[in-house]
Tab-separated table of C-alpha atoms in Angstrom:
chain	number	residue	atom	x	y	z
N	1	MET	CA	-43.345	56.032	-78.060
N	2	ILE	CA	-46.533	55.106	-76.356
N	3	ASP	CA	-47.296	56.943	-73.093
N	4	ASN	CA	-48.252	55.310	-69.742
N	5	SER	CA	-51.696	56.201	-69.739
N	6	SER	CA	-52.202	54.651	-73.400
N	7	LEU	CA	-50.256	51.578	-72.587
N	8	LYS	CA	-52.415	51.011	-69.404
N	9	ALA	CA	-55.387	50.994	-71.462
N	10	CYS	CA	-54.064	48.671	-73.938
N	11	LEU	CA	-53.097	46.197	-71.268
N	12	GLU	CA	-56.549	46.327	-69.556
N	13	SER	CA	-58.082	45.673	-72.930
N	14	TRP	CA	-56.046	42.713	-74.099
N	15	PRO	CA	-58.354	39.817	-73.464
N	16	ARG	CA	-55.654	37.118	-73.730
N	17	LEU	CA	-53.490	38.596	-71.056
N	18	LEU	CA	-53.547	35.787	-68.724
N	19	THR	CA	-52.236	37.420	-65.546
N	20	ARG	CA	-53.737	40.107	-63.501
N	21	HIS	CA	-50.274	41.507	-62.383
N	22	LEU	CA	-49.400	43.213	-65.632
N	23	LYS	CA	-52.861	44.785	-65.918
N	24	ARG	CA	-52.201	46.561	-62.718
N	25	ARG	CA	-48.574	47.736	-63.591
N	26	ILE	CA	-46.933	49.714	-66.339
N	27	LEU	CA	-44.490	47.409	-68.275
N	28	ARG	CA	-42.261	50.246	-69.161
N	29	SER	CA	-41.830	52.046	-65.922
N	30	GLN	CA	-42.111	49.245	-63.301
N	31	ALA	CA	-40.602	45.780	-63.323
N	32	ASN	CA	-42.850	42.871	-62.345
N	33	THR	CA	-41.007	39.572	-61.781
N	34	GLU	CA	-44.124	37.480	-61.105
N	35	VAL	CA	-45.559	37.617	-64.706
N	36	GLU	CA	-45.425	34.231	-66.278
N	37	VAL	CA	-47.534	34.546	-69.329
N	38	LEU	CA	-47.811	37.514	-71.750
N	39	MET	CA	-50.088	36.795	-74.736
N	40	PRO	CA	-51.668	40.104	-76.125
N	41	SER	CA	-51.292	38.430	-79.555
N	42	GLY	CA	-53.556	39.883	-82.320
N	43	GLY	CA	-55.084	42.486	-80.047
N	44	CYS	CA	-53.496	45.130	-81.786
N	45	VAL	CA	-55.070	44.350	-85.027
N	46	ARG	CA	-58.722	44.187	-83.557
N	47	GLY	CA	-58.895	47.798	-82.794
N	48	TYR	CA	-57.024	48.027	-79.668
N	49	PRO	CA	-54.347	50.560	-79.011
N	50	THR	CA	-51.004	49.272	-80.315
N	51	LEU	CA	-47.570	49.030	-78.533
N	52	GLU	CA	-44.907	50.513	-80.912
N	53	VAL	CA	-41.716	48.871	-79.953
N	54	ILE	CA	-40.684	45.971	-77.481
N	55	ALA	CA	-39.266	47.952	-74.361
N	56	GLY	CA	-35.895	46.931	-73.145
N	57	GLU	CA	-37.568	46.685	-69.717
N	58	ILE	CA	-39.271	43.388	-70.858
N	59	GLY	CA	-36.099	41.697	-69.699
N	60	ASP	CA	-37.089	42.474	-66.149
N	61	LEU	CA	-39.893	39.870	-66.358
N	62	SER	CA	-37.562	37.272	-65.024
N	63	ALA	CA	-40.398	34.773	-64.435
N	64	LEU	CA	-41.779	34.822	-67.975
N	65	LYS	CA	-42.497	31.589	-69.440
N	66	CYS	CA	-44.529	32.455	-72.632
N	67	LEU	CA	-44.303	35.446	-74.592
N	68	ASP	CA	-46.757	35.873	-77.556
N	69	LEU	CA	-46.503	39.335	-79.417
N	70	SER	CA	-47.335	38.176	-82.867
N	71	TYR	CA	-49.541	40.208	-85.166
N	72	CYS	CA	-49.225	43.297	-82.934
N	73	GLY	CA	-47.740	45.823	-85.430
N	74	LEU	CA	-44.519	46.232	-83.661
N	75	SER	CA	-41.491	47.944	-85.048
N	76	GLY	CA	-38.045	48.594	-83.979
N	77	GLU	CA	-35.393	46.228	-82.841
N	78	LEU	CA	-35.520	43.237	-80.780
N	79	PRO	CA	-33.990	44.363	-77.407
N	80	PRO	CA	-30.819	42.271	-76.207
N	81	SER	CA	-32.693	42.427	-72.851
N	82	LEU	CA	-34.710	39.402	-74.077
N	83	GLY	CA	-31.682	37.332	-73.188
N	84	ASN	CA	-32.512	37.938	-69.517
N	85	LEU	CA	-35.628	35.814	-69.801
N	86	THR	CA	-33.911	32.680	-68.769
N	87	GLN	CA	-37.209	30.771	-67.440
N	88	ILE	CA	-39.056	31.370	-70.800
N	89	GLU	CA	-40.021	28.272	-72.857
N	90	TYR	CA	-42.144	29.809	-75.593
N	91	VAL	CA	-41.448	33.019	-77.879
N	92	ASP	CA	-43.601	34.242	-80.623
N	93	ILE	CA	-43.014	37.647	-82.100
N	94	SER	CA	-44.052	36.608	-85.646
N	95	TYR	CA	-45.940	38.725	-88.306
N	96	ASN	CA	-44.654	42.318	-87.333
N	97	ASP	CA	-43.524	43.303	-90.506
N	98	ASN	CA	-41.493	46.298	-89.250
N	99	ILE	CA	-39.421	44.542	-86.696
N	100	ASN	CA	-35.884	44.968	-87.881
N	101	GLY	CA	-32.237	44.983	-86.812
N	102	SER	CA	-30.277	41.830	-86.082
N	103	ILE	CA	-31.130	38.733	-83.844
N	104	PRO	CA	-29.418	39.434	-80.481
N	105	PRO	CA	-26.739	37.068	-79.644
N	106	GLU	CA	-27.914	37.110	-76.079
N	107	LEU	CA	-30.658	34.877	-77.069
N	108	GLY	CA	-28.320	32.025	-76.573
N	109	ASN	CA	-28.945	32.363	-72.890
N	110	LEU	CA	-32.348	30.990	-73.168
N	111	VAL	CA	-31.226	27.610	-72.719
N	112	ILE	CA	-34.722	26.070	-71.557
N	113	LEU	CA	-36.505	27.552	-74.702
N	114	VAL	CA	-38.468	25.076	-76.565
N	115	SER	CA	-40.146	27.204	-79.229
N	116	LEU	CA	-38.934	30.365	-80.957
N	117	ASN	CA	-41.115	31.969	-83.753
N	118	TRP	CA	-39.509	35.173	-85.211
N	119	SER	CA	-41.059	34.736	-88.877
N	120	ALA	CA	-42.544	37.236	-91.208
N	121	ASN	CA	-40.588	40.281	-89.909
N	122	SER	CA	-37.771	42.244	-91.381
N	123	LEU	CA	-34.784	40.957	-89.395
N	124	ILE	CA	-31.570	41.327	-91.261
N	125	GLY	CA	-28.092	40.116	-90.620
N	126	LYS	CA	-26.620	36.661	-89.927
N	127	ILE	CA	-28.096	34.061	-87.741
N	128	PRO	CA	-26.089	34.269	-84.498
N	129	SER	CA	-24.000	31.099	-83.737
N	130	GLU	CA	-25.070	31.617	-80.027
N	131	LEU	CA	-28.631	30.038	-81.136
N	132	GLY	CA	-26.930	26.720	-81.135
N	133	PHE	CA	-26.907	27.022	-77.546
N	134	LEU	CA	-30.618	26.279	-77.418
N	135	SER	CA	-30.489	22.522	-76.898
N	136	ASN	CA	-33.862	22.157	-75.937
N	137	LEU	CA	-35.339	24.013	-79.003
N	138	VAL	CA	-38.024	21.802	-80.761
N	139	ASP	CA	-39.417	24.411	-83.115
N	140	LEU	CA	-37.231	27.269	-84.685
N	141	ASP	CA	-39.056	29.482	-87.287
N	142	LEU	CA	-37.358	32.311	-88.939
N	143	HIS	CA	-38.741	32.281	-92.430
N	144	ASN	CA	-39.613	35.383	-94.405
N	145	ASN	CA	-36.962	37.744	-93.072
N	146	LYS	CA	-33.788	39.214	-94.823
N	147	LEU	CA	-31.317	36.934	-93.196
N	148	PHE	CA	-27.991	36.271	-95.026
N	149	GLY	CA	-24.831	34.332	-94.599
N	150	PRO	CA	-24.475	30.522	-93.887
N	151	ILE	CA	-26.305	28.453	-91.503
N	152	PRO	CA	-24.129	28.680	-88.374
N	153	PHE	CA	-22.334	25.536	-87.680
N	154	THR	CA	-23.626	25.512	-84.092
N	155	LEU	CA	-27.229	25.252	-85.354
N	156	TYR	CA	-26.628	21.606	-86.142
N	157	HIS	CA	-26.161	20.747	-82.394
N	158	MET	CA	-29.889	21.559	-81.802
N	159	THR	CA	-30.492	17.744	-81.891
N	160	ASP	CA	-34.171	18.014	-80.450
N	161	LEU	CA	-35.282	20.076	-83.235
N	162	GLU	CA	-38.488	18.688	-84.808
N	163	HIS	CA	-39.574	21.765	-87.021
N	164	LEU	CA	-37.196	24.084	-88.773
N	165	TYR	CA	-38.383	26.951	-91.157
N	166	LEU	CA	-35.517	28.938	-92.716
N	167	ASP	CA	-37.143	29.628	-96.211
N	168	HIS	CA	-37.439	33.135	-97.767
N	169	ASN	CA	-34.273	34.528	-96.637
N	170	TYR	CA	-30.910	35.312	-98.182
N	171	LEU	CA	-28.988	32.377	-96.752
N	172	GLU	CA	-26.063	31.300	-98.609
N	173	GLY	CA	-23.269	28.560	-98.654
N	174	SER	CA	-23.876	24.818	-98.653
N	175	ILE	CA	-26.024	22.667	-96.374
N	176	SER	CA	-23.548	20.925	-94.136
N	177	LYS	CA	-23.531	16.943	-93.710
N	178	ASN	CA	-23.963	17.696	-90.273
N	179	ILE	CA	-27.730	18.001	-90.880
N	180	GLU	CA	-27.665	14.457	-90.059
N	181	ASN	CA	-27.778	15.581	-86.497
N	182	PHE	CA	-31.382	16.444	-86.739
N	183	LYS	CA	-32.528	12.873	-85.780
N	184	LYS	CA	-35.944	14.066	-84.593
N	185	ILE	CA	-36.916	16.537	-87.440
N	186	SER	CA	-40.014	16.157	-89.238
N	187	PHE	CA	-40.394	19.368	-90.970
N	188	LEU	CA	-37.501	21.100	-92.938
N	189	SER	CA	-38.188	24.261	-94.901
N	190	ILE	CA	-35.040	25.930	-96.641
N	191	THR	CA	-36.475	27.001	-99.844
N	192	ASN	CA	-35.939	30.399	-101.545
N	193	ASN	CA	-32.462	30.924	-100.170
N	194	ARG	CA	-28.987	31.237	-102.109
N	195	PHE	CA	-27.614	28.099	-101.115
N	196	THR	CA	-24.936	26.511	-103.419
N	197	GLY	CA	-23.216	23.130	-103.906
N	198	HIS	CA	-24.660	19.723	-103.974
N	199	ILE	CA	-27.554	18.555	-102.027
N	200	THR	CA	-26.120	16.424	-99.311
N	201	ILE	CA	-26.960	12.843	-99.047
N	202	ALA	CA	-27.426	13.155	-95.452
N	203	LEU	CA	-30.903	14.641	-96.039
N	204	CYS	CA	-31.946	11.397	-97.259
N	205	CYS	CA	-31.005	9.775	-93.806
N	206	LEU	CA	-33.023	11.684	-91.665
N	207	PRO	CA	-35.259	9.130	-89.916
N	208	THR	CA	-38.267	11.061	-89.044
N	209	LEU	CA	-38.216	13.505	-91.800
N	210	GLU	CA	-41.821	13.873	-93.370
N	211	ILE	CA	-41.586	17.050	-95.301
N	212	LEU	CA	-38.677	18.754	-97.008
N	213	THR	CA	-39.434	21.615	-99.114
N	214	LYS	CA	-37.794	22.223	-102.265
N	215	ILE	CA	-34.301	23.739	-101.929
N	216	LYS	CA	-33.500	26.718	-104.231
């Protein structure tokens, strides 16, 4: 694990960290409920020190609205404490190849979340049905992981979705006719999975759909 002195140096180096509060404090050892934006994205691939894991203490940042940890070389599992970030609207933890484990069902608590991107990791397991509680979600990107099982029925309750990326996983089962609930969707990518059955005619009735990737 990274020690406090290294983490402090890393935080002070990140040019995209848009709040002075976290620069003064150590995330792993002292909670800061005033932080609203945490965006060190990409800093860890440009020669800055790297954060090894996402600490469970991140859930103490109760005012956080935007979290971007993409391209940071992170590993380990996603902490369930992410479900404590009930004010968050934007989460991007994509392109960290060694983030593994399952998607915490506690994410269903983030009911004002608008965008969730966990693509290009090594997440495994089923998509938790609790994600269907995210009724304000517009963008959901889980492509290029190791997710399996059917698309949970609750996902079809996310009627504000405009972009859905589930491609390059091991999802199986059939595509429910309830996909017709996605009245606002414009981009749907579900290729390179293990779906079976017939292609539902409901896909042809989505009024705003512009791009549908090949189903395989």
